[in-house]
JSON list of C-alpha atoms and ligand atoms in Angstrom, two decimals:
[
{"chain": "A", "resi": 1, "resn": "MET", "atom": "CA", "xyz": [14.37, 9.16, 14.55]},
{"chain": "A", "resi": 2, "resn": "GLY", "atom": "CA", "xyz": [11.41, 11.24, 13.44]},
{"chain": "A", "resi": 3, "resn": "VAL", "atom": "CA", "xyz": [11.19, 14.78, 14.73]},
{"chain": "A", "resi": 4, "resn": "MET", "atom": "CA", "xyz": [7.78, 14.30, 16.35]},
{"chain": "A", "resi": 5, "resn": "GLY", "atom": "CA", "xyz": [8.55, 10.80, 17.54]},
{"chain": "A", "resi": 6, "resn": "ALA", "atom": "CA", "xyz": [5.11, 9.62, 16.46]},
{"chain": "A", "resi": 7, "resn": "ARG", "atom": "CA", "xyz": [6.56, 6.82, 14.39]},
{"chain": "A", "resi": 8, "resn": "ASP", "atom": "CA", "xyz": [9.58, 5.92, 16.50]},
{"chain": "A", "resi": 9, "resn": "ARG", "atom": "CA", "xyz": [8.03, 2.56, 17.33]},
{"chain": "A", "resi": 10, "resn": "VAL", "atom": "CA", "xyz": [7.78, 1.68, 13.63]},
{"chain": "A", "resi": 11, "resn": "TRP", "atom": "CA", "xyz": [11.28, 2.90, 12.78]},
{"chain": "A", "resi": 12, "resn": "ALA", "atom": "CA", "xyz": [12.60, 0.79, 15.67]},
{"chain": "A", "resi": 13, "resn": "MET", "atom": "CA", "xyz": [10.75, -2.29, 14.38]},
{"chain": "A", "resi": 14, "resn": "ILE", "atom": "CA", "xyz": [12.28, -1.73, 10.95]},
{"chain": "A", "resi": 15, "resn": "GLY", "atom": "CA", "xyz": [15.72, -1.20, 12.49]},
{"chain": "A", "resi": 16, "resn": "ARG", "atom": "CA", "xyz": [15.63, -4.50, 14.33]},
{"chain": "A", "resi": 17, "resn": "CYS", "atom": "CA", "xyz": [14.00, -6.33, 11.36]},
{"chain": "A", "resi": 18, "resn": "ASP", "atom": "CA", "xyz": [10.83, -7.16, 13.32]},
{"chain": "A", "resi": 19, "resn": "GLY", "atom": "CA", "xyz": [8.88, -8.31, 10.28]},
{"chain": "A", "resi": 20, "resn": "GLU", "atom": "CA", "xyz": [6.25, -10.09, 12.36]},
{"chain": "A", "resi": 21, "resn": "GLY", "atom": "CA", "xyz": [5.50, -6.97, 14.41]},
{"chain": "A", "resi": 22, "resn": "LEU", "atom": "CA", "xyz": [5.27, -4.86, 11.26]},
{"chain": "A", "resi": 23, "resn": "LEU", "atom": "CA", "xyz": [3.00, -7.43, 9.61]},
{"chain": "A", "resi": 24, "resn": "ASP", "atom": "CA", "xyz": [0.63, -7.42, 12.60]},
{"chain": "A", "resi": 25, "resn": "LEU", "atom": "CA", "xyz": [0.57, -3.63, 12.57]},
{"chain": "A", "resi": 26, "resn": "ALA", "atom": "CA", "xyz": [-0.15, -3.57, 8.84]},
{"chain": "A", "resi": 27, "resn": "ALA", "atom": "CA", "xyz": [-2.88, -6.19, 9.23]},
{"chain": "A", "resi": 28, "resn": "SER", "atom": "CA", "xyz": [-4.53, -3.99, 11.85]},
{"chain": "A", "resi": 29, "resn": "ILE", "atom": "CA", "xyz": [-5.38, -1.45, 9.15]},
{"chain": "A", "resi": 30, "resn": "HIS", "atom": "CA", "xyz": [-5.63, -3.89, 6.24]},
{"chain": "A", "resi": 31, "resn": "GLY", "atom": "CA", "xyz": [-8.07, -6.17, 8.04]},
{"chain": "A", "resi": 32, "resn": "HIS", "atom": "CA", "xyz": [-6.59, -9.50, 7.00]},
{"chain": "A", "resi": 33, "resn": "TYR", "atom": "CA", "xyz": [-3.31, -11.29, 6.38]},
{"chain": "A", "resi": 34, "resn": "CYS", "atom": "CA", "xyz": [-2.38, -11.99, 2.78]},
{"chain": "A", "resi": 35, "resn": "PRO", "atom": "CA", "xyz": [0.71, -12.43, 0.59]},
{"chain": "A", "resi": 36, "resn": "GLY", "atom": "CA", "xyz": [0.31, -8.98, -0.99]},
{"chain": "A", "resi": 37, "resn": "LEU", "atom": "CA", "xyz": [0.32, -7.26, 2.39]},
{"chain": "A", "resi": 38, "resn": "ALA", "atom": "CA", "xyz": [3.39, -9.26, 3.44]},
{"chain": "A", "resi": 39, "resn": "LEU", "atom": "CA", "xyz": [5.14, -8.33, 0.23]},
{"chain": "A", "resi": 40, "resn": "GLY", "atom": "CA", "xyz": [4.35, -4.66, 0.85]},
{"chain": "A", "resi": 41, "resn": "VAL", "atom": "CA", "xyz": [5.70, -4.87, 4.41]},
{"chain": "A", "resi": 42, "resn": "LEU", "atom": "CA", "xyz": [8.85, -6.59, 3.20]},
{"chain": "A", "resi": 43, "resn": "ALA", "atom": "CA", "xyz": [9.39, -4.06, 0.40]},
{"chain": "A", "resi": 44, "resn": "GLY", "atom": "CA", "xyz": [8.58, -0.98, 2.48]},
{"chain": "A", "resi": 45, "resn": "ALA", "atom": "CA", "xyz": [10.75, -1.99, 5.43]},
{"chain": "A", "resi": 46, "resn": "GLU", "atom": "CA", "xyz": [13.67, -2.80, 3.14]},
{"chain": "A", "resi": 47, "resn": "LEU", "atom": "CA", "xyz": [13.34, 0.53, 1.30]},
{"chain": "A", "resi": 48, "resn": "VAL", "atom": "CA", "xyz": [13.26, 2.50, 4.55]},
{"chain": "A", "resi": 49, "resn": "ARG", "atom": "CA", "xyz": [16.40, 0.66, 5.70]},
{"chain": "A", "resi": 50, "resn": "GLN", "atom": "CA", "xyz": [18.23, 1.16, 2.42]},
{"chain": "A", "resi": 51, "resn": "LEU", "atom": "CA", "xyz": [17.36, 4.86, 2.14]},
{"chain": "A", "resi": 52, "resn": "ALA", "atom": "CA", "xyz": [17.61, 5.45, 5.92]},
{"chain": "A", "resi": 53, "resn": "ALA", "atom": "CA", "xyz": [14.27, 7.08, 5.31]},
{"chain": "A", "resi": 54, "resn": "ASP", "atom": "CA", "xyz": [12.79, 7.62, 8.76]},
{"chain": "A", "resi": 55, "resn": "HIS", "atom": "CA", "xyz": [10.92, 10.91, 8.60]},
{"chain": "A", "resi": 56, "resn": "ALA", "atom": "CA", "xyz": [8.13, 12.92, 10.18]},
{"chain": "A", "resi": 57, "resn": "GLY", "atom": "CA", "xyz": [5.50, 12.54, 7.50]},
{"chain": "A", "resi": 58, "resn": "MET", "atom": "CA", "xyz": [6.05, 16.02, 6.09]},
{"chain": "A", "resi": 59, "resn": "GLU", "atom": "CA", "xyz": [6.59, 15.02, 2.46]},
{"chain": "A", "resi": 60, "resn": "ASP", "atom": "CA", "xyz": [10.36, 14.83, 2.86]},
{"chain": "A", "resi": 61, "resn": "VAL", "atom": "CA", "xyz": [10.16, 11.19, 1.81]},
{"chain": "A", "resi": 62, "resn": "ILE", "atom": "CA", "xyz": [7.63, 10.14, -0.82]},
{"chain": "A", "resi": 63, "resn": "ALA", "atom": "CA", "xyz": [6.38, 6.71, -1.85]},
{"chain": "A", "resi": 64, "resn": "VAL", "atom": "CA", "xyz": [5.15, 6.28, -5.40]},
{"chain": "A", "resi": 65, "resn": "VAL", "atom": "CA", "xyz": [2.93, 3.19, -5.44]},
{"chain": "A", "resi": 66, "resn": "GLU", "atom": "CA", "xyz": [1.77, 1.47, -8.60]},
{"chain": "A", "resi": 67, "resn": "THR", "atom": "CA", "xyz": [-1.20, -0.46, -7.25]},
{"chain": "A", "resi": 68, "resn": "ASN", "atom": "CA", "xyz": [-4.22, 0.10, -5.03]},
{"chain": "A", "resi": 69, "resn": "ASN", "atom": "CA", "xyz": [-4.29, -3.43, -3.66]},
{"chain": "A", "resi": 70, "resn": "CYS", "atom": "CA", "xyz": [-3.06, -5.13, -0.47]},
{"chain": "A", "resi": 71, "resn": "PHE", "atom": "CA", "xyz": [0.60, -4.33, -1.22]},
{"chain": "A", "resi": 72, "resn": "SER", "atom": "CA", "xyz": [0.01, -0.60, -0.78]},
{"chain": "A", "resi": 73, "resn": "ASP", "atom": "CA", "xyz": [-1.23, -0.97, 2.80]},
{"chain": "A", "resi": 74, "resn": "GLY", "atom": "CA", "xyz": [2.04, -2.70, 3.70]},
{"chain": "A", "resi": 75, "resn": "ILE", "atom": "CA", "xyz": [3.84, 0.22, 2.08]},
{"chain": "A", "resi": 76, "resn": "GLN", "atom": "CA", "xyz": [1.86, 2.88, 3.94]},
{"chain": "A", "resi": 77, "resn": "VAL", "atom": "CA", "xyz": [2.44, 1.31, 7.35]},
{"chain": "A", "resi": 78, "resn": "THR", "atom": "CA", "xyz": [6.16, 0.68, 6.90]},
{"chain": "A", "resi": 79, "resn": "THR", "atom": "CA", "xyz": [7.15, 3.84, 5.03]},
{"chain": "A", "resi": 80, "resn": "GLY", "atom": "CA", "xyz": [4.81, 6.28, 6.79]},
{"chain": "A", "resi": 81, "resn": "CYS", "atom": "CA", "xyz": [3.91, 7.70, 3.37]},
{"chain": "A", "resi": 82, "resn": "THR", "atom": "CA", "xyz": [0.14, 7.72, 3.39]},
{"chain": "A", "resi": 83, "resn": "PHE", "atom": "CA", "xyz": [-2.94, 8.80, 1.53]},
{"chain": "A", "resi": 84, "resn": "GLY", "atom": "CA", "xyz": [-3.59, 11.36, 4.26]},
{"chain": "A", "resi": 85, "resn": "ASN", "atom": "CA", "xyz": [-0.15, 12.97, 4.61]},
{"chain": "A", "resi": 86, "resn": "ASN", "atom": "CA", "xyz": [0.29, 13.56, 0.88]},
{"chain": "A", "resi": 87, "resn": "ALA", "atom": "CA", "xyz": [3.52, 11.60, 0.81]},
{"chain": "A", "resi": 88, "resn": "LEU", "atom": "CA", "xyz": [1.86, 8.84, -1.18]},
{"chain": "A", "resi": 89, "resn": "VAL", "atom": "CA", "xyz": [1.74, 9.27, -4.93]},
{"chain": "A", "resi": 90, "resn": "TYR", "atom": "CA", "xyz": [-0.46, 6.83, -6.79]},
{"chain": "A", "resi": 91, "resn": "ARG", "atom": "CA", "xyz": [0.27, 5.71, -10.36]},
{"chain": "A", "resi": 92, "resn": "ASP", "atom": "CA", "xyz": [-2.59, 3.55, -11.61]},
{"chain": "A", "resi": 93, "resn": "ILE", "atom": "CA", "xyz": [-0.73, 0.80, -13.47]},
{"chain": "A", "resi": 94, "resn": "GLY", "atom": "CA", "xyz": [-1.57, -2.25, -11.38]},
{"chain": "A", "resi": 95, "resn": "LYS", "atom": "CA", "xyz": [1.92, -3.42, -10.43]},
{"chain": "A", "resi": 96, "resn": "ASN", "atom": "CA", "xyz": [2.97, -4.52, -6.94]},
{"chain": "A", "resi": 97, "resn": "SER", "atom": "CA", "xyz": [5.82, -2.05, -7.17]},
{"chain": "A", "resi": 98, "resn": "VAL", "atom": "CA", "xyz": [6.85, 1.07, -5.32]},
{"chain": "A", "resi": 99, "resn": "THR", "atom": "CA", "xyz": [9.52, 3.74, -5.41]},
{"chain": "A", "resi": 100, "resn": "LEU", "atom": "CA", "xyz": [10.63, 5.38, -2.19]},
{"chain": "A", "resi": 101, "resn": "ALA", "atom": "CA", "xyz": [12.32, 8.70, -2.88]},
{"chain": "A", "resi": 102, "resn": "ARG", "atom": "CA", "xyz": [13.70, 11.67, -1.07]},
{"chain": "A", "resi": 103, "resn": "ARG", "atom": "CA", "xyz": [12.40, 15.14, -1.86]},
{"chain": "A", "resi": 104, "resn": "ASP", "atom": "CA", "xyz": [15.10, 15.63, -4.55]},
{"chain": "A", "resi": 105, "resn": "GLY", "atom": "CA", "xyz": [13.69, 12.60, -6.40]},
{"chain": "A", "resi": 106, "resn": "ASP", "atom": "CA", "xyz": [16.56, 10.21, -5.73]},
{"chain": "A", "resi": 107, "resn": "GLY", "atom": "CA", "xyz": [15.16, 6.90, -4.69]},
{"chain": "A", "resi": 108, "resn": "ILE", "atom": "CA", "xyz": [14.90, 3.17, -5.02]},
{"chain": "A", "resi": 109, "resn": "ARG", "atom": "CA", "xyz": [12.22, 1.28, -6.93]},
{"chain": "A", "resi": 110, "resn": "VAL", "atom": "CA", "xyz": [11.28, -2.22, -5.92]},
{"chain": "A", "resi": 111, "resn": "THR", "atom": "CA", "xyz": [9.20, -4.81, -7.70]},
{"chain": "A", "resi": 112, "resn": "TYR", "atom": "CA", "xyz": [8.72, -8.48, -6.94]},
{"chain": "A", "resi": 113, "resn": "ASP", "atom": "CA", "xyz": [9.94, -11.57, -8.74]},
{"chain": "A", "resi": 114, "resn": "PRO", "atom": "CA", "xyz": [6.80, -13.30, -10.08]},
{"chain": "A", "resi": 115, "resn": "VAL", "atom": "CA", "xyz": [8.59, -16.64, -10.56]},
{"chain": "A", "resi": 116, "resn": "ALA", "atom": "CA", "xyz": [9.77, -16.68, -6.95]},
{"chain": "A", "resi": 117, "resn": "MET", "atom": "CA", "xyz": [6.30, -15.72, -5.68]},
{"chain": "A", "resi": 118, "resn": "ASP", "atom": "CA", "xyz": [4.74, -18.42, -7.82]},
{"chain": "A", "resi": 119, "resn": "GLY", "atom": "CA", "xyz": [7.17, -20.97, -6.37]},
{"chain": "A", "resi": 120, "resn": "LEU", "atom": "CA", "xyz": [6.09, -19.95, -2.84]},
{"chain": "A", "resi": 121, "resn": "ARG", "atom": "CA", "xyz": [2.45, -20.30, -3.85]},
{"chain": "A", "resi": 122, "resn": "ARG", "atom": "CA", "xyz": [2.97, -23.81, -5.16]},
{"chain": "A", "resi": 123, "resn": "ARG", "atom": "CA", "xyz": [4.62, -24.84, -1.92]},
{"chain": "A", "resi": 124, "resn": "ALA", "atom": "CA", "xyz": [1.52, -23.83, 0.08]},
{"chain": "A", "resi": 125, "resn": "PRO", "atom": "CA", "xyz": [-1.26, -25.94, -1.45]},
{"chain": "A", "resi": 126, "resn": "GLU", "atom": "CA", "xyz": [-3.56, -25.87, 1.59]},
{"chain": "A", "resi": 127, "resn": "PHE", "atom": "CA", "xyz": [-3.46, -22.08, 1.79]},
{"chain": "A", "resi": 128, "resn": "GLU", "atom": "CA", "xyz": [-4.13, -21.83, -1.94]},
{"chain": "A", "resi": 129, "resn": "ALA", "atom": "CA", "xyz": [-7.08, -24.24, -1.74]},
{"chain": "A", "resi": 130, "resn": "MET", "atom": "CA", "xyz": [-8.59, -22.32, 1.18]},
{"chain": "A", "resi": 131, "resn": "PHE", "atom": "CA", "xyz": [-7.96, -18.99, -0.58]},
{"chain": "A", "resi": 132, "resn": "GLN", "atom": "CA", "xyz": [-9.90, -20.30, -3.55]},
{"chain": "A", "resi": 133, "resn": "LEU", "atom": "CA", "xyz": [-12.78, -21.45, -1.35]},
{"chain": "A", "resi": 134, "resn": "VAL", "atom": "CA", "xyz": [-12.99, -18.57, 1.12]},
{"chain": "A", "resi": 135, "resn": "VAL", "atom": "CA", "xyz": [-11.84, -15.54, -0.88]},
{"chain": "A", "resi": 136, "resn": "ARG", "atom": "CA", "xyz": [-12.46, -16.20, -4.55]},
{"chain": "A", "resi": 137, "resn": "GLU", "atom": "CA", "xyz": [-15.62, -18.29, -4.28]},
{"chain": "A", "resi": 138, "resn": "ARG", "atom": "CA", "xyz": [-16.81, -16.77, -0.98]},
{"chain": "A", "resi": 139, "resn": "ARG", "atom": "CA", "xyz": [-18.35, -20.06, 0.10]},
{"chain": "A", "resi": 140, "resn": "GLY", "atom": "CA", "xyz": [-16.39, -21.10, 3.19]},
{"chain": "A", "resi": 141, "resn": "ASN", "atom": "CA", "xyz": [-18.29, -22.02, 6.37]},
{"chain": "A", "resi": 142, "resn": "GLU", "atom": "CA", "xyz": [-17.30, -20.69, 9.79]},
{"chain": "A", "resi": 143, "resn": "ALA", "atom": "CA", "xyz": [-14.73, -23.43, 10.41]},
{"chain": "A", "resi": 144, "resn": "ASP", "atom": "CA", "xyz": [-13.21, -22.72, 6.99]},
{"chain": "A", "resi": 145, "resn": "LEU", "atom": "CA", "xyz": [-12.93, -19.02, 7.83]},
{"chain": "A", "resi": 146, "resn": "ILE", "atom": "CA", "xyz": [-11.14, -19.76, 11.10]},
{"chain": "A", "resi": 147, "resn": "ARG", "atom": "CA", "xyz": [-8.80, -22.22, 9.40]},
{"chain": "A", "resi": 148, "resn": "TYR", "atom": "CA", "xyz": [-8.21, -19.76, 6.58]},
{"chain": "A", "resi": 149, "resn": "SER", "atom": "CA", "xyz": [-7.26, -16.86, 8.82]},
{"chain": "A", "resi": 150, "resn": "LYS", "atom": "CA", "xyz": [-4.72, -19.04, 10.64]},
{"chain": "A", "resi": 151, "resn": "LEU", "atom": "CA", "xyz": [-3.23, -20.25, 7.36]},
{"chain": "A", "resi": 152, "resn": "ALA", "atom": "CA", "xyz": [-3.23, -16.72, 5.95]},
{"chain": "A", "resi": 153, "resn": "ARG", "atom": "CA", "xyz": [-1.10, -15.35, 8.79]},
{"chain": "A", "resi": 154, "resn": "GLU", "atom": "CA", "xyz": [1.30, -18.30, 8.58]},
{"chain": "A", "resi": 155, "resn": "ASN", "atom": "CA", "xyz": [1.55, -17.85, 4.83]},
{"chain": "A", "resi": 156, "resn": "ALA", "atom": "CA", "xyz": [2.16, -14.10, 5.15]},
{"chain": "A", "resi": 157, "resn": "LEU", "atom": "CA", "xyz": [4.95, -14.81, 7.65]},
{"chain": "A", "resi": 158, "resn": "ARG", "atom": "CA", "xyz": [6.41, -17.29, 5.19]},
{"chain": "A", "resi": 159, "resn": "VAL", "atom": "CA", "xyz": [6.55, -14.55, 2.54]},
{"chain": "A", "resi": 160, "resn": "LEU", "atom": "CA", "xyz": [8.39, -12.30, 5.03]},
{"chain": "A", "resi": 161, "resn": "ASN", "atom": "CA", "xyz": [10.77, -15.04, 6.09]},
{"chain": "A", "resi": 162, "resn": "THR", "atom": "CA", "xyz": [11.60, -15.92, 2.49]},
{"chain": "A", "resi": 163, "resn": "GLY", "atom": "CA", "xyz": [13.06, -12.45, 2.44]},
{"chain": "A", "resi": 164, "resn": "SER", "atom": "CA", "xyz": [13.76, -9.59, 0.11]},
{"chain": "A", "resi": 165, "resn": "ASP", "atom": "CA", "xyz": [16.82, -11.14, -1.58]},
{"chain": "A", "resi": 166, "resn": "ALA", "atom": "CA", "xyz": [14.68, -13.99, -2.91]},
{"chain": "A", "resi": 167, "resn": "LEU", "atom": "CA", "xyz": [11.48, -12.11, -3.67]},
{"chain": "A", "resi": 168, "resn": "LEU", "atom": "CA", "xyz": [12.29, -8.51, -4.53]},
{"chain": "A", "resi": 169, "resn": "ARG", "atom": "CA", "xyz": [14.24, -6.65, -7.17]},
{"chain": "A", "resi": 170, "resn": "PHE", "atom": "CA", "xyz": [15.66, -3.23, -6.40]},
{"chain": "A", "resi": 171, "resn": "GLU", "atom": "CA", "xyz": [16.84, -0.51, -8.75]},
{"chain": "A", "resi": 172, "resn": "VAL", "atom": "CA", "xyz": [18.29, 2.88, -7.95]},
{"chain": "A", "resi": 173, "resn": "THR", "atom": "CA", "xyz": [16.21, 5.48, -9.73]},
{"chain": "A", "resi": 174, "resn": "SER", "atom": "CA", "xyz": [15.26, 9.11, -9.87]},
{"chain": "A", "resi": 175, "resn": "VAL", "atom": "CA", "xyz": [11.64, 10.22, -10.09]},
{"chain": "A", "resi": 176, "resn": "GLU", "atom": "CA", "xyz": [9.90, 13.47, -10.85]},
{"chain": "A", "resi": 177, "resn": "LEU", "atom": "CA", "xyz": [7.97, 14.35, -7.70]},
{"chain": "A", "resi": 178, "resn": "PRO", "atom": "CA", "xyz": [5.17, 16.86, -7.36]},
{"chain": "A", "resi": 179, "resn": "PRO", "atom": "CA", "xyz": [6.04, 20.02, -5.43]},
{"chain": "A", "resi": 180, "resn": "LEU", "atom": "CA", "xyz": [5.15, 20.18, -1.72]},
{"chain": "A", "resi": 181, "resn": "SER", "atom": "CA", "xyz": [1.40, 20.19, -1.35]},
{"chain": "A", "resi": 182, "resn": "PRO", "atom": "CA", "xyz": [0.00, 23.72, -1.19]},
{"chain": "A", "resi": 183, "resn": "MET", "atom": "CA", "xyz": [-2.03, 24.76, 1.87]},
{"chain": "A", "resi": 184, "resn": "HIS", "atom": "CA", "xyz": [-5.50, 25.62, 0.65]},
{"chain": "A", "resi": 185, "resn": "ASP", "atom": "CA", "xyz": [-8.07, 27.98, 2.06]},
{"chain": "A", "resi": 186, "resn": "THR", "atom": "CA", "xyz": [-11.39, 26.50, 3.06]},
{"chain": "A", "resi": 187, "resn": "LEU", "atom": "CA", "xyz": [-14.51, 27.80, 1.37]},
{"chain": "A", "resi": 188, "resn": "ILE", "atom": "CA", "xyz": [-18.13, 27.31, 2.34]},
{"chain": "A", "resi": 189, "resn": "CYS", "atom": "CA", "xyz": [-20.25, 26.12, -0.54]},
{"chain": "A", "resi": 190, "resn": "GLY", "atom": "CA", "xyz": [-23.04, 28.63, -1.19]},
{"chain": "A", "resi": 191, "resn": "SER", "atom": "CA", "xyz": [-25.32, 25.81, -2.24]},
{"chain": "A", "resi": 192, "resn": "CYS", "atom": "CA", "xyz": [-24.94, 22.97, 0.32]},
{"chain": "A", "resi": 193, "resn": "GLY", "atom": "CA", "xyz": [-23.24, 24.90, 3.12]},
{"chain": "A", "resi": 194, "resn": "GLU", "atom": "CA", "xyz": [-20.42, 22.37, 3.50]},
{"chain": "A", "resi": 195, "resn": "ALA", "atom": "CA", "xyz": [-16.76, 23.36, 3.81]},
{"chain": "A", "resi": 196, "resn": "PHE", "atom": "CA", "xyz": [-14.38, 22.35, 1.03]},
{"chain": "A", "resi": 197, "resn": "MET", "atom": "CA", "xyz": [-10.86, 23.08, -0.29]},
{"chain": "A", "resi": 198, "resn": "ALA", "atom": "CA", "xyz": [-10.75, 26.28, -2.30]},
{"chain": "A", "resi": 199, "resn": "SER", "atom": "CA", "xyz": [-8.65, 24.55, -4.96]},
{"chain": "A", "resi": 200, "resn": "ARG", "atom": "CA", "xyz": [-11.60, 22.24, -5.68]},
{"chain": "A", "resi": 201, "resn": "ALA", "atom": "CA", "xyz": [-14.15, 24.96, -6.32]},
{"chain": "A", "resi": 202, "resn": "VAL", "atom": "CA", "xyz": [-16.13, 24.62, -9.52]},
{"chain": "A", "resi": 203, "resn": "ASP", "atom": "CA", "xyz": [-17.82, 27.86, -10.54]},
{"chain": "A", "resi": 204, "resn": "GLY", "atom": "CA", "xyz": [-17.35, 29.04, -6.93]},
{"chain": "A", "resi": 205, "resn": "ILE", "atom": "CA", "xyz": [-19.25, 26.15, -5.36]},
{"chain": "A", "resi": 206, "resn": "CYS", "atom": "CA", "xyz": [-18.37, 22.59, -4.39]},
{"chain": "A", "resi": 207, "resn": "GLY", "atom": "CA", "xyz": [-17.93, 19.98, -7.08]},
{"chain": "A", "resi": 208, "resn": "ASP", "atom": "CA", "xyz": [-20.98, 18.00, -6.00]},
{"chain": "A", "resi": 209, "resn": "CYS", "atom": "CA", "xyz": [-23.30, 20.99, -6.20]},
{"chain": "A", "resi": 210, "resn": "ALA", "atom": "CA", "xyz": [-21.71, 21.96, -9.54]},
{"chain": "A", "resi": 211, "resn": "GLN", "atom": "CA", "xyz": [-22.35, 18.37, -10.71]},
{"chain": "A", "resi": 212, "resn": "ALA", "atom": "CA", "xyz": [-18.75, 18.19, -11.87]},
{"chain": "A", "resi": 213, "resn": "ASP", "atom": "CA", "xyz": [-17.21, 14.95, -13.05]},
{"chain": "A", "resi": 214, "resn": "ILE", "atom": "CA", "xyz": [-15.10, 14.18, -9.97]},
{"chain": "A", "resi": 215, "resn": "PRO", "atom": "CA", "xyz": [-12.24, 11.67, -10.45]},
{"chain": "A", "resi": 216, "resn": "CYS", "atom": "CA", "xyz": [-12.62, 8.78, -8.04]},
{"chain": "A", "resi": 217, "resn": "LEU", "atom": "CA", "xyz": [-10.29, 5.98, -6.98]},
{"chain": "A", "resi": 218, "resn": "ASP", "atom": "CA", "xyz": [-12.08, 2.71, -6.31]},
{"chain": "A", "resi": 219, "resn": "GLY", "atom": "CA", "xyz": [-11.36, -0.97, -6.87]},
{"chain": "A", "resi": 220, "resn": "ARG", "atom": "CA", "xyz": [-11.43, -0.39, -10.61]},
{"chain": "A", "resi": 221, "resn": "GLY", "atom": "CA", "xyz": [-8.73, 2.30, -10.55]},
{"chain": "A", "resi": 222, "resn": "ILE", "atom": "CA", "xyz": [-8.95, 6.08, -11.00]},
{"chain": "A", "resi": 223, "resn": "ARG", "atom": "CA", "xyz": [-12.06, 6.91, -12.94]},
{"chain": "A", "resi": 224, "resn": "CYS", "atom": "CA", "xyz": [-14.36, 9.76, -13.76]},
{"chain": "A", "resi": 225, "resn": "PRO", "atom": "CA", "xyz": [-17.90, 8.47, -13.18]},
{"chain": "A", "resi": 226, "resn": "GLY", "atom": "CA", "xyz": [-19.13, 10.36, -16.24]},
{"chain": "A", "resi": 227, "resn": "ASN", "atom": "CA", "xyz": [-16.58, 8.51, -18.30]},
{"chain": "A", "resi": 228, "resn": "SER", "atom": "CA", "xyz": [-17.71, 5.03, -19.38]},
{"chain": "A", "resi": 229, "resn": "LYS", "atom": "CA", "xyz": [-14.33, 3.40, -18.62]},
{"chain": "A", "resi": 230, "resn": "THR", "atom": "CA", "xyz": [-14.93, 0.60, -16.08]},
{"chain": "B", "resi": 301, "resn": "ZN", "atom": "ZN1", "xyz": [-5.01, -8.35, 1.39]},
{"chain": "B", "resi": 302, "resn": "ZN", "atom": "ZN1", "xyz": [-22.01, 22.22, -2.25]}
]
């Protein structure tokens, strides 16, 4: 169990294979139920079990995710490797895949079987039709939205219940991890008066005041706004 105990509830859910509980927890930060989230929960829980990777969120276990979509929220909740605790490394290649590794770099990478996922999709025609209407075309009425959210949770549970043997592929791997995150001093920007990490200073002031090209992760991936890549 984790040293601080803050995540004991999650480790226990993983230990007793409470996929439904983990899915509900993940949906509470993700905001909706979807197959990608379910796949992330399934993958993350299985990786934690296989690596016995319960930890205290101090960068002793690192997740390297390869997508910034729904999948990654399932990974953050189940593995405890998050954007905020610096145990989440993001590689911008757009795959629903993740590697969970110990500090020495030894880990397990998991990706999903697209044929198996496609088979699941074809066996849920009502969910797919409602997904098209409500999510892709954004033209569902209130009754459609209610029906869709019920179907979405059922469908996510179906992904979980289909299980990792059928949907996921695992490989033992070794990854190059960044060193432990340095602790940075805080500086006060002489121009705007806001506090910022010393490591981000540009000409002694904050990046915004220096009008630096700040890399940004949004729905399009990691970009520099000054760069025309979209
Ligand atoms: Zn989603
Ligand atoms: Zn400033």
